[in-house]
Amino acid sequence: MKKTILTVALAALLFSSLTSCMGKFALTRNLYVWNEQVSNKFVNEVLFVAFWILPVYEVCGLADLLVLNTIEFWSGDNPMTSSTKTIDTEQGRYLVKCDGKGYDVTLESTGETYRLDFSQDSQTWSLEYNGKEYPLMTFIDDSHVSLPLPGGEWQTVELSASGVLAYRASVSEGILAQR
């Protein structure tokens, strides 16, 4: 029995080192995030310990190490990180696909597609539509963002209730001024 376990462990180590993939360990992280959100801290701790004893975390970690991270290394996509969500609205059904770098939003009825991306360099969220990119919001620091106004200028907004209220007032004034 010990020889079999040792052989499997060595084979797993050899296989993972040959592929040289340090992936996201998305399955294990998703399980951990789910565990954190279940209930209060006492229930979370009981589940956490139980998942270690029952080897749920170990099995997820091994699946990440041997299968999912290897797929991510060779294909560039981890099957656990890309997903499509469906959102039903009055305008129709939207399909939202996250690829870990941004979001593709498609209106199902027309096939219109929008792309939301975040640039680490400029700290800006932008919208891509019909081949054009439109900046939506730039993070300035932990408590301020820069947002566009109807006239094309940008306004620094404090991330607080009063800051958002002031931005709404500026947008309303800009819309009225354009009419």
Tab-separated table of N, CA and C in Angstrom:
chain	number	residue	atom	x	y	z
A	1	MET	N	0.826	-1.200	0.000
A	1	MET	CA	0.000	0.000	0.000
A	1	MET	C	0.866	1.258	0.000
A	2	LYS	N	1.894	1.297	0.878
A	2	LYS	CA	2.777	2.455	0.945
A	2	LYS	C	3.519	2.641	-0.371
A	3	LYS	N	3.891	1.521	-1.006
A	3	LYS	CA	4.621	1.588	-2.269
A	3	LYS	C	3.734	2.192	-3.366
A	4	THR	N	2.457	1.824	-3.383
A	4	THR	CA	1.522	2.352	-4.375
A	4	THR	C	1.327	3.855	-4.181
A	5	ILE	N	1.146	4.288	-2.942
A	5	ILE	CA	0.954	5.713	-2.655
A	5	ILE	C	2.205	6.490	-3.055
A	6	LEU	N	3.370	5.956	-2.715
A	6	LEU	CA	4.622	6.613	-3.065
A	6	LEU	C	4.796	6.703	-4.576
A	7	THR	N	4.433	5.639	-5.304
A	7	THR	CA	4.542	5.625	-6.761
A	7	THR	C	3.619	6.673	-7.388
A	8	VAL	N	2.369	6.733	-6.907
A	8	VAL	CA	1.415	7.716	-7.428
A	8	VAL	C	1.905	9.132	-7.134
A	9	ALA	N	2.401	9.380	-5.913
A	9	ALA	CA	2.893	10.709	-5.548
A	9	ALA	C	4.082	11.104	-6.410
A	10	LEU	N	5.013	10.187	-6.630
A	10	LEU	CA	6.167	10.491	-7.470
A	10	LEU	C	5.763	10.729	-8.922
A	11	ALA	N	4.827	9.938	-9.426
A	11	ALA	CA	4.347	10.123	-10.799
A	11	ALA	C	3.671	11.483	-10.947
A	12	ALA	N	2.870	11.859	-9.951
A	12	ALA	CA	2.188	13.166	-9.991
A	12	ALA	C	3.203	14.294	-9.961
A	13	LEU	N	4.209	14.178	-9.101
A	13	LEU	CA	5.242	15.200	-9.015
A	13	LEU	C	6.027	15.303	-10.311
A	14	LEU	N	6.376	14.164	-10.888
A	14	LEU	CA	7.113	14.151	-12.149
A	14	LEU	C	6.281	14.762	-13.272
A	15	PHE	N	5.000	14.371	-13.367
A	15	PHE	CA	4.124	14.871	-14.417
A	15	PHE	C	3.958	16.382	-14.315
A	16	SER	N	3.714	16.869	-13.075
A	16	SER	CA	3.500	18.307	-12.920
A	16	SER	C	4.779	19.091	-13.163
A	17	SER	N	5.940	18.529	-12.816
A	17	SER	CA	7.185	19.249	-13.062
A	17	SER	C	7.545	19.248	-14.541
A	18	LEU	N	7.137	18.214	-15.278
A	18	LEU	CA	7.407	18.174	-16.715
A	18	LEU	C	6.601	19.227	-17.466
A	19	THR	N	5.387	19.493	-17.008
A	19	THR	CA	4.559	20.487	-17.687
A	19	THR	C	4.897	21.901	-17.216
A	20	SER	N	5.581	22.026	-16.093
A	20	SER	CA	6.022	23.307	-15.560
A	20	SER	C	4.884	24.316	-15.511
A	21	CYS	N	3.790	23.928	-14.876
A	21	CYS	CA	2.641	24.821	-14.856
A	21	CYS	C	2.287	25.231	-13.437
A	22	MET	N	2.438	26.479	-13.178
A	22	MET	CA	1.983	27.043	-11.917
A	22	MET	C	0.692	27.774	-12.247
A	23	GLY	N	-0.420	27.089	-12.099
A	23	GLY	CA	-1.702	27.648	-12.516
A	23	GLY	C	-2.418	28.383	-11.404
A	24	LYS	N	-3.685	28.648	-11.646
A	24	LYS	CA	-4.502	29.428	-10.723
A	24	LYS	C	-5.064	28.599	-9.569
A	25	PHE	N	-5.015	27.271	-9.664
A	25	PHE	CA	-5.646	26.394	-8.685
A	25	PHE	C	-7.092	26.841	-8.460
A	26	ALA	N	-7.806	27.054	-9.564
A	26	ALA	CA	-9.141	27.650	-9.538
A	26	ALA	C	-10.171	26.789	-8.820
A	27	LEU	N	-10.122	25.469	-8.992
A	27	LEU	CA	-11.090	24.602	-8.325
A	27	LEU	C	-10.945	24.705	-6.816
A	28	THR	N	-9.723	24.646	-6.324
A	28	THR	CA	-9.472	24.746	-4.887
A	28	THR	C	-9.861	26.120	-4.364
A	29	ARG	N	-9.535	27.166	-5.105
A	29	ARG	CA	-9.900	28.530	-4.685
A	29	ARG	C	-11.417	28.704	-4.664
A	30	ASN	N	-12.115	28.181	-5.677
A	30	ASN	CA	-13.579	28.287	-5.698
A	30	ASN	C	-14.202	27.572	-4.506
A	31	LEU	N	-13.672	26.403	-4.165
A	31	LEU	CA	-14.171	25.680	-3.000
A	31	LEU	C	-13.935	26.485	-1.732
A	32	TYR	N	-12.748	27.058	-1.616
A	32	TYR	CA	-12.417	27.868	-0.435
A	32	TYR	C	-13.338	29.092	-0.334
A	33	VAL	N	-13.556	29.787	-1.448
A	33	VAL	CA	-14.435	30.967	-1.449
A	33	VAL	C	-15.859	30.560	-1.070
A	34	TRP	N	-16.337	29.431	-1.624
A	34	TRP	CA	-17.671	28.944	-1.267
A	34	TRP	C	-17.741	28.666	0.228
A	35	ASN	N	-16.712	28.007	0.774
A	35	ASN	CA	-16.666	27.667	2.194
A	35	ASN	C	-16.747	28.928	3.053
A	36	GLU	N	-16.073	29.997	2.644
A	36	GLU	CA	-16.090	31.253	3.408
A	36	GLU	C	-17.477	31.887	3.452
A	37	GLN	N	-18.302	31.633	2.446
A	37	GLN	CA	-19.583	32.320	2.316
A	37	GLN	C	-20.771	31.504	2.813
A	38	VAL	N	-20.535	30.319	3.342
A	38	VAL	CA	-21.634	29.430	3.721
A	38	VAL	C	-22.482	30.001	4.852
A	39	SER	N	-21.863	30.419	5.931
A	39	SER	CA	-22.631	30.862	7.081
A	39	SER	C	-21.736	31.716	7.977
A	40	ASN	N	-21.871	31.534	9.273
A	40	ASN	CA	-21.028	32.301	10.201
A	40	ASN	C	-19.653	31.649	10.335
A	41	LYS	N	-18.761	32.296	11.065
A	41	LYS	CA	-17.374	31.846	11.126
A	41	LYS	C	-17.221	30.482	11.782
A	42	PHE	N	-18.119	30.094	12.665
A	42	PHE	CA	-18.011	28.797	13.325
A	42	PHE	C	-18.376	27.665	12.365
A	43	VAL	N	-19.445	27.853	11.600
A	43	VAL	CA	-19.835	26.857	10.598
A	43	VAL	C	-18.759	26.761	9.521
A	44	ASN	N	-18.219	27.915	9.112
A	44	ASN	CA	-17.143	27.909	8.113
A	44	ASN	C	-15.945	27.107	8.602
A	45	GLU	N	-15.573	27.278	9.870
A	45	GLU	CA	-14.417	26.555	10.425
A	45	GLU	C	-14.682	25.052	10.485
A	46	VAL	N	-15.889	24.671	10.901
A	46	VAL	CA	-16.236	23.250	10.957
A	46	VAL	C	-16.158	22.631	9.558
A	47	LEU	N	-16.728	23.329	8.570
A	47	LEU	CA	-16.654	22.824	7.190
A	47	LEU	C	-15.213	22.751	6.697
A	48	PHE	N	-14.416	23.764	7.003
A	48	PHE	CA	-13.023	23.795	6.580
A	48	PHE	C	-12.268	22.579	7.122
A	49	VAL	N	-12.413	22.319	8.424
A	49	VAL	CA	-11.732	21.173	9.038
A	49	VAL	C	-12.277	19.864	8.460
A	50	ALA	N	-13.600	19.782	8.309
A	50	ALA	CA	-14.201	18.559	7.757
A	50	ALA	C	-13.712	18.297	6.335
A	51	PHE	N	-13.571	19.356	5.532
A	51	PHE	CA	-13.093	19.177	4.159
A	51	PHE	C	-11.643	18.737	4.114
A	52	TRP	N	-10.849	19.076	5.132
A	52	TRP	CA	-9.469	18.572	5.193
A	52	TRP	C	-9.456	17.117	5.635
A	53	ILE	N	-10.309	16.755	6.586
A	53	ILE	CA	-10.348	15.379	7.089
A	53	ILE	C	-10.902	14.429	6.037
A	54	LEU	N	-11.949	14.841	5.319
A	54	LEU	CA	-12.577	13.987	4.309
A	54	LEU	C	-11.824	13.942	2.976
A	55	PRO	N	-10.722	14.492	2.806
A	55	PRO	CA	-9.836	14.966	1.769
A	55	PRO	C	-10.480	15.679	0.592
A	56	VAL	N	-11.481	16.530	0.834
A	56	VAL	CA	-12.087	17.300	-0.252
A	56	VAL	C	-11.067	18.292	-0.814
A	57	TYR	N	-10.397	19.044	0.075
A	57	TYR	CA	-9.387	19.991	-0.385
A	57	TYR	C	-8.221	19.286	-1.072
A	58	GLU	N	-7.822	18.138	-0.536
A	58	GLU	CA	-6.709	17.398	-1.139
A	58	GLU	C	-7.045	16.922	-2.547
A	59	VAL	N	-8.269	16.406	-2.715
A	59	VAL	CA	-8.702	15.926	-4.043
A	59	VAL	C	-8.797	17.094	-5.019
A	60	CYS	N	-9.361	18.219	-4.573
A	60	CYS	CA	-9.450	19.401	-5.439
A	60	CYS	C	-8.052	19.894	-5.815
A	61	GLY	N	-7.151	19.939	-4.840
A	61	GLY	CA	-5.782	20.378	-5.100
A	61	GLY	C	-5.084	19.467	-6.086
A	62	LEU	N	-5.283	18.156	-5.926
A	62	LEU	CA	-4.672	17.197	-6.849
A	62	LEU	C	-5.261	17.326	-8.249
A	63	ALA	N	-6.585	17.533	-8.339
A	63	ALA	CA	-7.217	17.730	-9.647
A	63	ALA	C	-6.685	18.998	-10.307
A	64	ASP	N	-6.528	20.064	-9.518
A	64	ASP	CA	-5.934	21.299	-10.051
A	64	ASP	C	-4.513	21.044	-10.533
A	65	LEU	N	-3.706	20.408	-9.692
A	65	LEU	CA	-2.295	20.187	-9.995
A	65	LEU	C	-2.106	19.327	-11.240
A	66	LEU	N	-2.825	18.220	-11.326
A	66	LEU	CA	-2.575	17.260	-12.398
A	66	LEU	C	-3.364	17.516	-13.676
A	67	VAL	N	-4.569	18.066	-13.550
A	67	VAL	CA	-5.421	18.184	-14.730
A	67	VAL	C	-5.656	19.637	-15.128
A	68	LEU	N	-6.301	20.410	-14.255
A	68	LEU	CA	-6.765	21.748	-14.629
A	68	LEU	C	-5.617	22.716	-14.905
A	69	ASN	N	-4.587	22.714	-14.057
A	69	ASN	CA	-3.455	23.610	-14.298
A	69	ASN	C	-2.675	23.198	-15.541
A	70	THR	N	-2.629	21.908	-15.828
A	70	THR	CA	-1.958	21.439	-17.040
A	70	THR	C	-2.718	21.886	-18.275
A	71	ILE	N	-4.058	21.782	-18.236
A	71	ILE	CA	-4.889	22.283	-19.341
A	71	ILE	C	-4.653	23.775	-19.519
A	72	GLU	N	-4.596	24.506	-18.391
A	72	GLU	CA	-4.362	25.953	-18.446
A	72	GLU	C	-2.993	26.263	-19.053
A	73	PHE	N	-1.985	25.483	-18.685
A	73	PHE	CA	-0.641	25.715	-19.217
A	73	PHE	C	-0.608	25.539	-20.728
A	74	TRP	N	-1.207	24.460	-21.230
A	74	TRP	CA	-1.118	24.148	-22.657
A	74	TRP	C	-2.104	24.951	-23.501
A	75	SER	N	-3.294	25.256	-22.958
A	75	SER	CA	-4.299	25.959	-23.766
A	75	SER	C	-4.379	27.450	-23.462
A	76	GLY	N	-3.922	27.849	-22.277
A	76	GLY	CA	-4.021	29.255	-21.876
A	76	GLY	C	-5.286	29.561	-21.100
A	77	ASP	N	-6.229	28.612	-21.033
A	77	ASP	CA	-7.488	28.811	-20.315
A	77	ASP	C	-7.681	27.712	-19.291
A	78	ASN	N	-8.073	28.100	-18.085
A	78	ASN	CA	-8.408	27.131	-17.057
A	78	ASN	C	-9.907	26.884	-17.150
A	79	PRO	N	-10.341	25.632	-17.302
A	79	PRO	CA	-11.778	25.352	-17.431
A	79	PRO	C	-12.613	25.842	-16.256
A	80	MET	N	-11.996	26.042	-15.110
A	80	MET	CA	-12.742	26.486	-13.929
A	80	MET	C	-12.875	28.003	-13.850
A	81	THR	N	-12.097	28.753	-14.617
A	81	THR	CA	-12.167	30.212	-14.511
A	81	THR	C	-13.050	30.843	-15.571
A	82	SER	N	-13.194	30.210	-16.712
A	82	SER	CA	-14.056	30.806	-17.736
A	82	SER	C	-15.461	30.233	-17.588
A	83	SER	N	-16.427	31.125	-17.567
A	83	SER	CA	-17.813	30.686	-17.425
A	83	SER	C	-18.731	31.697	-18.081
A	84	THR	N	-19.901	31.225	-18.456
A	84	THR	CA	-20.900	32.102	-19.050
A	84	THR	C	-22.108	32.155	-18.125
A	85	LYS	N	-22.541	33.358	-17.802
A	85	LYS	CA	-23.718	33.572	-16.967
A	85	LYS	C	-24.822	34.165	-17.830
A	86	THR	N	-26.049	33.892	-17.470
A	86	THR	CA	-27.205	34.419	-18.185
A	86	THR	C	-27.904	35.436	-17.292
A	87	ILE	N	-28.207	36.618	-17.871
A	87	ILE	CA	-28.904	37.659	-17.129
A	87	ILE	C	-30.135	38.058	-17.932
A	88	ASP	N	-31.325	37.869	-17.336
A	88	ASP	CA	-32.573	38.251	-17.989
A	88	ASP	C	-32.963	39.654	-17.549
A	89	THR	N	-33.222	40.533	-18.538
A	89	THR	CA	-33.626	41.908	-18.259
A	89	THR	C	-34.863	42.239	-19.094
A	90	GLU	N	-35.384	43.446	-18.918
A	90	GLU	CA	-36.520	43.889	-19.727
A	90	GLU	C	-36.128	44.028	-21.199
A	91	GLN	N	-34.840	44.318	-21.466
A	91	GLN	CA	-34.361	44.476	-22.843
A	91	GLN	C	-34.079	43.132	-23.512
A	92	GLY	N	-34.036	42.060	-22.739
A	92	GLY	CA	-33.759	40.741	-23.285
A	92	GLY	C	-32.764	39.979	-22.424
A	93	ARG	N	-32.340	38.847	-22.941
A	93	ARG	CA	-31.399	37.999	-22.218
A	93	ARG	C	-29.972	38.321	-22.656
A	94	TYR	N	-29.098	38.539	-21.669
A	94	TYR	CA	-27.690	38.803	-21.926
A	94	TYR	C	-26.866	37.597	-21.500
A	95	LEU	N	-25.878	37.252	-22.297
A	95	LEU	CA	-24.920	36.211	-21.954
A	95	LEU	C	-23.614	36.911	-21.602
A	96	VAL	N	-23.108	36.662	-20.406
A	96	VAL	CA	-21.890	37.313	-19.931
A	96	VAL	C	-20.842	36.231	-19.712
A	97	LYS	N	-19.747	36.351	-20.455
A	97	LYS	CA	-18.662	35.378	-20.339
A	97	LYS	C	-17.432	36.082	-19.782
A	98	CYS	N	-16.901	35.526	-18.700
A	98	CYS	CA	-15.694	36.061	-18.079
A	98	CYS	C	-14.528	35.177	-18.481
A	99	ASP	N	-13.473	35.794	-19.001
A	99	ASP	CA	-12.299	35.018	-19.370
A	99	ASP	C	-11.128	35.280	-18.432
A	100	GLY	N	-11.384	35.909	-17.296
A	100	GLY	CA	-10.336	36.206	-16.337
A	100	GLY	C	-9.631	37.519	-16.616
A	101	LYS	N	-9.842	38.090	-17.789
A	101	LYS	CA	-9.208	39.359	-18.167
A	101	LYS	C	-10.250	40.437	-18.402
A	102	GLY	N	-11.478	40.033	-18.634
A	102	GLY	CA	-12.557	40.964	-18.920
A	102	GLY	C	-13.851	40.198	-19.155
A	103	TYR	N	-14.837	40.881	-19.725
A	103	TYR	CA	-16.160	40.299	-19.919
A	103	TYR	C	-16.636	40.525	-21.348
A	104	ASP	N	-17.185	39.474	-21.961
A	104	ASP	CA	-17.881	39.585	-23.230
A	104	ASP	C	-19.363	39.530	-22.914
A	105	VAL	N	-20.100	40.571	-23.300
A	105	VAL	CA	-21.531	40.661	-23.033
A	105	VAL	C	-22.252	40.612	-24.368
A	106	THR	N	-23.159	39.634	-24.524
A	106	THR	CA	-23.880	39.456	-25.781
A	106	THR	C	-25.375	39.515	-25.528
A	107	LEU	N	-26.086	40.362	-26.281
A	107	LEU	CA	-27.539	40.388	-26.239
A	107	LEU	C	-28.009	39.230	-27.108
A	108	GLU	N	-28.625	38.243	-26.495
A	108	GLU	CA	-28.952	36.991	-27.173
A	108	GLU	C	-29.853	37.189	-28.390
A	109	SER	N	-30.832	38.083	-28.298
A	109	SER	CA	-31.799	38.241	-29.382
A	109	SER	C	-31.188	38.841	-30.650
A	110	THR	N	-30.210	39.738	-30.505
A	110	THR	CA	-29.636	40.401	-31.678
A	110	THR	C	-28.217	39.942	-31.993
A	111	GLY	N	-27.552	39.346	-31.010
A	111	GLY	CA	-26.158	38.945	-31.206
A	111	GLY	C	-25.167	40.077	-31.007
A	112	GLU	N	-25.664	41.268	-30.635
A	112	GLU	CA	-24.762	42.394	-30.368
A	112	GLU	C	-23.820	42.033	-29.231
A	113	THR	N	-22.531	42.309	-29.425
A	113	THR	CA	-21.536	41.972	-28.417
A	113	THR	C	-20.768	43.209	-27.976
A	114	TYR	N	-20.553	43.299	-26.677
A	114	TYR	CA	-19.769	44.352	-26.058
A	114	TYR	C	-18.627	43.684	-25.293
A	115	ARG	N	-17.541	44.378	-25.149
A	115	ARG	CA	-16.406	43.847	-24.392
A	115	ARG	C	-16.036	44.840	-23.301
A	116	LEU	N	-15.981	44.383	-22.058
A	116	LEU	CA	-15.523	45.190	-20.934
A	116	LEU	C	-14.139	44.683	-20.528
A	117	ASP	N	-13.157	45.584	-20.509
A	117	ASP	CA	-11.782	45.221	-20.162
A	117	ASP	C	-11.238	46.147	-19.103
A	118	PHE	N	-10.330	45.608	-18.297
A	118	PHE	CA	-9.628	46.410	-17.309
A	118	PHE	C	-8.153	46.440	-17.660
A	119	SER	N	-7.598	47.637	-17.786
A	119	SER	CA	-6.184	47.804	-18.075
A	119	SER	C	-5.435	48.034	-16.774
A	120	GLN	N	-4.534	47.120	-16.445
A	120	GLN	CA	-3.736	47.268	-15.229
A	120	GLN	C	-2.836	48.503	-15.314
A	121	ASP	N	-2.303	48.760	-16.515
A	121	ASP	CA	-1.372	49.881	-16.682
A	121	ASP	C	-2.019	51.222	-16.370
A	122	SER	N	-3.187	51.462	-16.958
A	122	SER	CA	-3.842	52.761	-16.758
A	122	SER	C	-4.899	52.737	-15.655
A	123	GLN	N	-5.161	51.539	-15.077
A	123	GLN	CA	-6.180	51.377	-14.038
A	123	GLN	C	-7.556	51.823	-14.534
A	124	THR	N	-7.864	51.469	-15.801
A	124	THR	CA	-9.092	51.940	-16.434
A	124	THR	C	-9.963	50.783	-16.910
A	125	TRP	N	-11.269	50.872	-16.610
A	125	TRP	CA	-12.255	49.980	-17.216
A	125	TRP	C	-12.703	50.648	-18.509
A	126	SER	N	-12.790	49.867	-19.587
A	126	SER	CA	-13.236	50.424	-20.863
A	126	SER	C	-14.223	49.479	-21.530
A	127	LEU	N	-15.009	50.042	-22.424
A	127	LEU	CA	-16.007	49.306	-23.186
A	127	LEU	C	-15.579	49.310	-24.639
A	128	GLU	N	-15.570	48.131	-25.258
A	128	GLU	CA	-15.285	48.041	-26.687
A	128	GLU	C	-16.580	47.655	-27.401
A	129	TYR	N	-16.935	48.468	-28.401
A	129	TYR	CA	-18.162	48.230	-29.157
A	129	TYR	C	-17.928	48.675	-30.594
A	130	ASN	N	-18.247	47.815	-31.538
A	130	ASN	CA	-18.063	48.085	-32.974
A	130	ASN	C	-16.643	48.540	-33.306
A	131	GLY	N	-15.673	47.914	-32.679
A	131	GLY	CA	-14.278	48.216	-32.982
A	131	GLY	C	-13.723	49.464	-32.324
A	132	LYS	N	-14.537	50.192	-31.581
A	132	LYS	CA	-14.067	51.392	-30.885
A	132	LYS	C	-14.030	51.124	-29.386
A	133	GLU	N	-13.050	51.749	-28.727
A	133	GLU	CA	-12.912	51.597	-27.287
A	133	GLU	C	-13.306	52.888	-26.585
A	134	TYR	N	-14.144	52.750	-25.570
A	134	TYR	CA	-14.626	53.889	-24.804
A	134	TYR	C	-14.242	53.708	-23.330
A	135	PRO	N	-13.381	54.590	-22.793
A	135	PRO	CA	-13.043	54.478	-21.370
A	135	PRO	C	-14.262	54.799	-20.513
A	136	LEU	N	-14.465	54.017	-19.450
A	136	LEU	CA	-15.627	54.205	-18.588
A	136	LEU	C	-15.271	54.770	-17.215
A	137	MET	N	-14.144	54.303	-16.665
A	137	MET	CA	-13.789	54.711	-15.311
A	137	MET	C	-12.312	54.440	-15.092
A	138	THR	N	-11.626	55.399	-14.463
A	138	THR	CA	-10.213	55.232	-14.130
A	138	THR	C	-10.046	55.385	-12.623
A	139	PHE	N	-9.389	54.402	-12.015
A	139	PHE	CA	-9.101	54.478	-10.586
A	139	PHE	C	-7.928	55.418	-10.365
A	140	ILE	N	-8.108	56.378	-9.469
A	140	ILE	CA	-7.045	57.329	-9.147
A	140	ILE	C	-6.289	56.847	-7.914
A	141	ASP	N	-7.034	56.529	-6.860
A	141	ASP	CA	-6.467	55.959	-5.645
A	141	ASP	C	-7.561	55.126	-4.989
A	142	ASP	N	-7.369	54.746	-3.726
A	142	ASP	CA	-8.340	53.879	-3.051
A	142	ASP	C	-9.695	54.528	-2.816
A	143	SER	N	-9.767	55.857	-2.877
A	143	SER	CA	-11.035	56.513	-2.571
A	143	SER	C	-11.518	57.467	-3.664
A	144	HIS	N	-10.882	57.448	-4.847
A	144	HIS	CA	-11.296	58.343	-5.929
A	144	HIS	C	-11.210	57.641	-7.286
A	145	VAL	N	-12.168	57.973	-8.145
A	145	VAL	CA	-12.153	57.515	-9.535
A	145	VAL	C	-12.407	58.727	-10.435
A	146	SER	N	-12.070	58.569	-11.691
A	146	SER	CA	-12.349	59.603	-12.675
A	146	SER	C	-13.415	59.044	-13.610
A	147	LEU	N	-14.516	59.795	-13.770
A	147	LEU	CA	-15.655	59.342	-14.580
A	147	LEU	C	-15.973	60.371	-15.661
A	148	PRO	N	-16.480	59.896	-16.807
A	148	PRO	CA	-16.789	60.835	-17.893
A	148	PRO	C	-18.077	61.612	-17.639
A	149	LEU	N	-18.095	62.830	-18.162
A	149	LEU	CA	-19.292	63.678	-18.129
A	149	LEU	C	-19.880	63.726	-19.540
A	150	PRO	N	-21.146	64.094	-19.691
A	150	PRO	CA	-21.775	64.123	-21.014
A	150	PRO	C	-21.048	64.990	-22.045
A	151	GLY	N	-20.380	66.038	-21.631
A	151	GLY	CA	-19.693	66.922	-22.578
A	151	GLY	C	-18.332	66.422	-23.029
A	152	GLY	N	-17.888	65.294	-22.496
A	152	GLY	CA	-16.595	64.754	-22.874
A	152	GLY	C	-15.500	65.003	-21.861
A	153	GLU	N	-15.758	65.883	-20.881
A	153	GLU	CA	-14.768	66.112	-19.833
A	153	GLU	C	-14.834	64.962	-18.832
A	154	TRP	N	-13.871	64.978	-17.912
A	154	TRP	CA	-13.817	63.958	-16.867
A	154	TRP	C	-13.901	64.623	-15.511
A	155	GLN	N	-14.549	63.936	-14.561
A	155	GLN	CA	-14.701	64.463	-13.212
A	155	GLN	C	-14.126	63.463	-12.218
A	156	THR	N	-13.329	63.965	-11.276
A	156	THR	CA	-12.835	63.128	-10.187
A	156	THR	C	-13.956	62.991	-9.167
A	157	VAL	N	-14.254	61.752	-8.797
A	157	VAL	CA	-15.376	61.467	-7.908
A	157	VAL	C	-14.860	60.714	-6.686
A	158	GLU	N	-15.245	61.199	-5.518
A	158	GLU	CA	-14.919	60.496	-4.277
A	158	GLU	C	-15.840	59.282	-4.161
A	159	LEU	N	-15.290	58.151	-3.764
A	159	LEU	CA	-16.082	56.934	-3.617
A	159	LEU	C	-16.800	56.944	-2.268
A	160	SER	N	-17.845	57.753	-2.224
A	160	SER	CA	-18.690	57.878	-1.034
A	160	SER	C	-20.081	58.261	-1.529
A	161	ALA	N	-21.036	58.241	-0.637
A	161	ALA	CA	-22.403	58.605	-1.018
A	161	ALA	C	-22.455	60.045	-1.522
A	162	SER	N	-21.767	60.956	-0.846
A	162	SER	CA	-21.798	62.355	-1.274
A	162	SER	C	-21.069	62.538	-2.607
A	163	GLY	N	-19.991	61.785	-2.838
A	163	GLY	CA	-19.271	61.880	-4.103
A	163	GLY	C	-20.118	61.396	-5.272
A	164	VAL	N	-20.819	60.298	-5.085
A	164	VAL	CA	-21.689	59.764	-6.138
A	164	VAL	C	-22.853	60.715	-6.389
A	165	LEU	N	-23.401	61.279	-5.332
A	165	LEU	CA	-24.498	62.246	-5.474
A	165	LEU	C	-24.027	63.473	-6.264
A	166	ALA	N	-22.827	63.959	-5.981
A	166	ALA	CA	-22.283	65.108	-6.714
A	166	ALA	C	-22.072	64.755	-8.189
A	167	TYR	N	-21.621	63.535	-8.472
A	167	TYR	CA	-21.431	63.112	-9.864
A	167	TYR	C	-22.783	63.033	-10.586
A	168	ARG	N	-23.789	62.490	-9.927
A	168	ARG	CA	-25.129	62.428	-10.539
A	168	ARG	C	-25.630	63.827	-10.897
A	169	ALA	N	-25.416	64.769	-9.992
A	169	ALA	CA	-25.840	66.145	-10.251
A	169	ALA	C	-25.102	66.715	-11.458
A	170	SER	N	-23.804	66.448	-11.567
A	170	SER	CA	-23.013	66.934	-12.713
A	170	SER	C	-23.509	66.324	-14.018
A	171	VAL	N	-23.828	65.041	-13.995
A	171	VAL	CA	-24.334	64.379	-15.203
A	171	VAL	C	-25.683	64.955	-15.595
A	172	SER	N	-26.563	65.169	-14.614
A	172	SER	CA	-27.892	65.746	-14.901
A	172	SER	C	-27.756	67.141	-15.502
A	173	GLU	N	-26.869	67.962	-14.946
A	173	GLU	CA	-26.639	69.294	-15.490
A	173	GLU	C	-26.099	69.224	-16.920
A	174	GLY	N	-25.179	68.287	-17.163
A	174	GLY	CA	-24.605	68.138	-18.503
A	174	GLY	C	-25.636	67.707	-19.515
A	175	ILE	N	-26.542	66.829	-19.128
A	175	ILE	CA	-27.594	66.372	-20.040
A	175	ILE	C	-28.558	67.511	-20.339
A	176	LEU	N	-28.937	68.260	-19.302
A	176	LEU	CA	-29.827	69.413	-19.514
A	176	LEU	C	-29.184	70.460	-20.391
A	177	ALA	N	-27.887	70.690	-20.210
A	177	ALA	CA	-27.174	71.700	-21.012
A	177	ALA	C	-27.104	71.300	-22.478
A	178	GLN	N	-27.062	70.004	-22.751
A	178	GLN	CA	-26.986	69.560	-24.150
A	178	GLN	C	-28.317	69.660	-24.862
A	179	ARG	N	-29.424	69.749	-24.137
A	179	ARG	CA	-30.744	69.807	-24.765
A	179	ARG	C	-30.997	71.167	-25.216
